[in-house]
mmCIF file of C-alpha atoms in Angstrom:
data_model
loop_
_atom_site.group_PDB
_atom_site.id
_atom_site.type_symbol
_atom_site.label_atom_id
_atom_site.label_comp_id
_atom_site.label_asym_id
_atom_site.label_seq_id
_atom_site.Cartn_x
_atom_site.Cartn_y
_atom_site.Cartn_z
ATOM 1 C CA PRO X 60 52.625 -33.652 24.015
ATOM 2 C CA ASP X 61 54.913 -35.951 26.060
ATOM 3 C CA CYS X 62 53.005 -37.807 28.791
ATOM 4 C CA ALA X 63 56.259 -38.651 30.577
ATOM 5 C CA ILE X 64 56.829 -34.970 31.404
ATOM 6 C CA GLN X 65 54.657 -33.566 34.172
ATOM 7 C CA THR X 66 53.481 -30.023 33.553
ATOM 8 C CA CYS X 67 52.018 -27.404 35.834
ATOM 9 C CA THR X 68 48.666 -25.672 35.613
ATOM 10 C CA GLY X 69 48.979 -22.477 33.606
ATOM 11 C CA ASP X 70 52.782 -22.901 33.548
ATOM 12 C CA CYS X 71 52.828 -21.336 37.048
ATOM 13 C CA ARG X 72 51.584 -18.076 35.453
ATOM 14 C CA GLY X 73 55.185 -17.069 34.826
ATOM 15 C CA ARG X 74 55.576 -16.509 38.594
ATOM 16 C CA GLY X 75 57.463 -19.696 39.413
ATOM 17 C CA GLU X 76 59.123 -22.808 38.052
ATOM 18 C CA CYS X 77 57.521 -26.173 37.391
ATOM 19 C CA HIS X 78 59.221 -29.158 39.052
ATOM 20 C CA ASP X 79 57.671 -32.624 38.721
ATOM 21 C CA GLY X 80 54.208 -31.179 38.172
ATOM 22 C CA SER X 81 54.301 -28.735 41.104
ATOM 23 C CA CYS X 82 54.926 -25.002 40.999
ATOM 24 C CA ILE X 83 57.781 -23.597 43.067
ATOM 25 C CA CYS X 84 56.658 -19.984 43.329
ATOM 26 C CA LYS X 85 58.930 -16.932 43.332
ATOM 27 C CA ASP X 86 58.938 -14.775 46.473
ATOM 28 C CA GLY X 87 55.758 -12.736 46.597
ATOM 29 C CA TYR X 88 53.555 -15.478 45.091
ATOM 30 C CA ALA X 89 51.839 -18.584 46.447
ATOM 31 C CA GLY X 90 49.229 -21.162 45.553
ATOM 32 C CA GLU X 91 49.023 -24.226 43.343
ATOM 33 C CA ASP X 92 49.631 -22.170 40.183
ATOM 34 C CA CYS X 93 51.406 -19.170 41.850
ATOM 35 C CA GLY X 94 48.242 -17.148 41.258
ATOM 36 C CA GLU X 95 48.000 -15.727 44.783
ATOM 37 C CA GLU X 96 50.085 -12.740 45.805
ATOM 38 C CA VAL X 97 51.667 -12.830 49.259
ATOM 39 C CA PRO X 98 50.877 -9.395 50.705
ATOM 40 C CA ALA X 99 53.522 -6.768 51.342
ATOM 41 C CA ILE X 100 54.057 -5.372 54.830
ATOM 42 C CA GLU X 101 52.756 -1.847 55.319
ATOM 43 C CA GLY X 102 52.813 0.688 58.125
ATOM 44 C CA MET X 103 56.120 -0.483 59.619
ATOM 45 C CA ARG X 104 57.138 1.533 62.707
ATOM 46 C CA MET X 105 59.930 1.120 65.253
ATOM 47 C CA HIS X 106 60.457 2.450 68.781
ATOM 48 C CA LEU X 107 63.325 2.186 71.255
ATOM 49 C CA LEU X 108 61.824 0.811 74.481
ATOM 50 C CA GLU X 109 65.137 0.606 76.360
ATOM 51 C CA GLU X 110 68.813 1.041 75.490
ATOM 52 C CA THR X 111 69.004 -2.325 73.696
ATOM 53 C CA THR X 112 65.318 -3.187 73.148
ATOM 54 C CA VAL X 113 63.439 -2.292 69.946
ATOM 55 C CA ARG X 114 59.707 -2.703 69.291
ATOM 56 C CA THR X 115 58.772 -3.255 65.639
ATOM 57 C CA GLU X 116 55.120 -2.790 64.657
ATOM 58 C CA TRP X 117 53.311 -3.241 61.337
ATOM 59 C CA THR X 118 49.813 -3.185 59.902
ATOM 60 C CA PRO X 119 48.490 -6.759 59.614
ATOM 61 C CA ALA X 120 48.565 -8.075 56.049
ATOM 62 C CA PRO X 121 45.283 -7.677 54.162
ATOM 63 C CA GLY X 122 45.284 -11.298 52.970
ATOM 64 C CA PRO X 123 45.897 -14.606 54.705
ATOM 65 C CA VAL X 124 49.446 -15.251 55.942
ATOM 66 C CA ASP X 125 50.913 -18.093 57.991
ATOM 67 C CA ALA X 126 53.531 -16.087 59.905
ATOM 68 C CA TYR X 127 55.784 -13.025 59.874
ATOM 69 C CA GLU X 128 59.572 -12.987 59.971
ATOM 70 C CA ILE X 129 61.514 -10.129 61.556
ATOM 71 C CA GLN X 130 65.266 -9.777 60.939
ATOM 72 C CA PHE X 131 67.705 -7.474 62.758
ATOM 73 C CA ILE X 132 70.906 -7.182 60.726
ATOM 74 C CA PRO X 133 73.786 -5.030 62.064
ATOM 75 C CA THR X 134 74.964 -2.528 59.450
ATOM 76 C CA THR X 135 78.559 -2.638 60.755
ATOM 77 C CA GLU X 136 80.611 -5.594 59.505
ATOM 78 C CA GLY X 137 81.509 -8.056 62.257
ATOM 79 C CA ALA X 138 79.643 -6.107 64.943
ATOM 80 C CA SER X 139 77.159 -8.570 66.397
ATOM 81 C CA PRO X 140 75.312 -11.523 64.866
ATOM 82 C CA PRO X 141 71.989 -10.948 63.088
ATOM 83 C CA PHE X 142 68.770 -11.925 64.871
ATOM 84 C CA THR X 143 65.788 -13.565 63.182
ATOM 85 C CA ALA X 144 62.409 -14.202 64.784
ATOM 86 C CA ARG X 145 59.218 -15.747 63.441
ATOM 87 C CA VAL X 146 55.884 -14.726 64.954
ATOM 88 C CA PRO X 147 52.341 -16.019 64.323
ATOM 89 C CA SER X 148 50.041 -14.394 61.774
ATOM 90 C CA SER X 149 47.967 -12.879 64.602
ATOM 91 C CA ALA X 150 50.926 -10.705 65.692
ATOM 92 C CA SER X 151 51.432 -7.121 64.548
ATOM 93 C CA ALA X 152 54.346 -6.211 66.858
ATOM 94 C CA TYR X 153 57.561 -7.766 68.133
ATOM 95 C CA ASP X 154 60.005 -6.701 70.875
ATOM 96 C CA GLN X 155 63.653 -7.646 70.334
ATOM 97 C CA ARG X 156 65.742 -7.498 73.505
ATOM 98 C CA GLY X 157 69.491 -7.893 73.893
ATOM 99 C CA LEU X 158 70.657 -5.962 70.846
ATOM 100 C CA ALA X 159 74.148 -4.469 70.955
ATOM 101 C CA PRO X 160 74.257 -0.945 72.429
ATOM 102 C CA GLY X 161 75.124 1.920 70.080
ATOM 103 C CA GLN X 162 74.643 -0.302 66.999
ATOM 104 C CA GLU X 163 72.691 0.509 63.834
ATOM 105 C CA TYR X 164 70.439 -2.304 62.586
ATOM 106 C CA GLN X 165 68.537 -2.824 59.367
ATOM 107 C CA VAL X 166 65.194 -4.287 60.405
ATOM 108 C CA THR X 167 63.145 -6.227 57.854
ATOM 109 C CA VAL X 168 59.623 -7.634 58.210
ATOM 110 C CA ARG X 169 58.033 -9.958 55.671
ATOM 111 C CA ALA X 170 54.978 -12.207 55.503
ATOM 112 C CA LEU X 171 55.069 -15.960 54.888
ATOM 113 C CA ARG X 172 52.327 -17.935 53.130
ATOM 114 C CA GLY X 173 53.086 -21.601 52.594
ATOM 115 C CA THR X 174 56.691 -21.644 51.398
ATOM 116 C CA SER X 175 56.583 -18.192 49.765
ATOM 117 C CA TRP X 176 57.719 -14.881 51.211
ATOM 118 C CA GLY X 177 56.072 -11.551 50.520
ATOM 119 C CA PRO X 178 58.025 -8.423 49.662
ATOM 120 C CA PRO X 179 59.973 -7.110 52.672
ATOM 121 C CA ALA X 180 59.546 -3.777 54.444
ATOM 122 C CA SER X 181 62.797 -2.394 55.888
ATOM 123 C CA LYS X 182 63.946 0.458 58.117
ATOM 124 C CA THR X 183 67.056 1.232 60.119
ATOM 125 C CA ILE X 184 67.316 2.061 63.804
ATOM 126 C CA THR X 185 70.246 2.707 66.141
ATOM 127 C CA THR X 186 70.191 1.456 69.721
ATOM 128 C CA MET X 187 71.272 3.787 72.505
ATOM 129 C CA ILE X 188 74.655 3.442 74.160
ATOM 130 C CA ASP X 189 74.503 2.010 77.636
ATOM 131 C CA GLY X 190 75.859 3.904 80.619
ATOM 132 C CA PRO X 191 78.331 2.826 83.264
ATOM 133 C CA GLN X 192 76.893 0.533 85.953
ATOM 134 C CA ASP X 193 77.584 0.005 89.647
ATOM 135 C CA LEU X 194 78.995 3.479 90.426
ATOM 136 C CA ARG X 195 80.895 3.354 93.745
ATOM 137 C CA VAL X 196 83.251 5.489 95.816
ATOM 138 C CA VAL X 197 86.663 3.796 95.991
ATOM 139 C CA ALA X 198 88.639 6.320 98.081
ATOM 140 C CA VAL X 199 88.152 9.785 99.630
ATOM 141 C CA THR X 200 90.723 12.377 100.777
ATOM 142 C CA PRO X 201 90.140 16.039 101.732
ATOM 143 C CA THR X 202 90.866 17.077 98.106
ATOM 144 C CA THR X 203 90.115 14.009 95.952
ATOM 145 C CA LEU X 204 87.430 11.478 95.302
ATOM 146 C CA GLU X 205 88.180 8.219 93.474
ATOM 147 C CA LEU X 206 85.234 6.535 91.754
ATOM 148 C CA GLY X 207 84.868 3.130 90.127
ATOM 149 C CA TRP X 208 82.261 1.589 87.829
ATOM 150 C CA LEU X 209 81.663 -1.227 85.398
ATOM 151 C CA ARG X 210 82.366 -0.173 81.825
ATOM 152 C CA PRO X 211 79.454 -0.031 79.397
ATOM 153 C CA GLN X 212 79.319 -2.489 76.494
ATOM 154 C CA ALA X 213 79.307 0.320 73.924
ATOM 155 C CA GLU X 214 82.510 2.023 72.862
ATOM 156 C CA VAL X 215 82.626 5.507 74.422
ATOM 157 C CA ASP X 216 84.936 8.464 73.811
ATOM 158 C CA ARG X 217 84.953 9.766 77.374
ATOM 159 C CA PHE X 218 83.109 9.834 80.671
ATOM 160 C CA VAL X 219 81.775 13.040 82.226
ATOM 161 C CA VAL X 220 81.514 13.110 86.015
ATOM 162 C CA SER X 221 79.360 15.806 87.633
ATOM 163 C CA TYR X 222 78.953 16.468 91.323
ATOM 164 C CA VAL X 223 77.381 18.986 93.679
ATOM 165 C CA SER X 224 78.314 19.828 97.221
ATOM 166 C CA ALA X 225 75.978 18.503 99.883
#
C-alpha cells in the first residue's frame, strides 16, 4: 500500500522481523524469508580424556550448516572464564584442553547457518581434580621422612601419603 515502506516476502513467515526489506530471522530459522529451519544438535556425548581435557561429540546436522559453536560455561560463579570455540561444519567432535580442575561445566553445542543459530544441545560434565606434581624427598632421619611437592590447582581437603618398605 505504501511504496516507501519496504516489506519482506511472506512477512518472514512469522519467524523473524522485517528490516528495510530483509528478514532478520529468529534463532532456529534461516533463509531469505526465514523458511528454512536450522537443525538441532543430536547425539551429544562427552568424555574426559585427561584431568582437564573434555571431548565433546555430536551427530552431524541433517541439513546444511556453516559451522558449530561449542561453549564451556563454569557452573560456579567466578570460578574460571567461559570458553567458546567455533569449528567447521565438517567437524563432529571437539577437544577442549586447559579447563579448570575439579570444575563443573555446562557444555552447549549449536549449529550456525548464515547469521542464525539452531537450538542448542547442553550437558554438564565435571573435570577431575589434578594431583600433586614433582614429589621429592626433602629430608630423611631414622624415624622420619619429609616430602615436598607442588600443590595441585584444584582445592583439596587433604593429602594421603602411602608408603611400603623396600
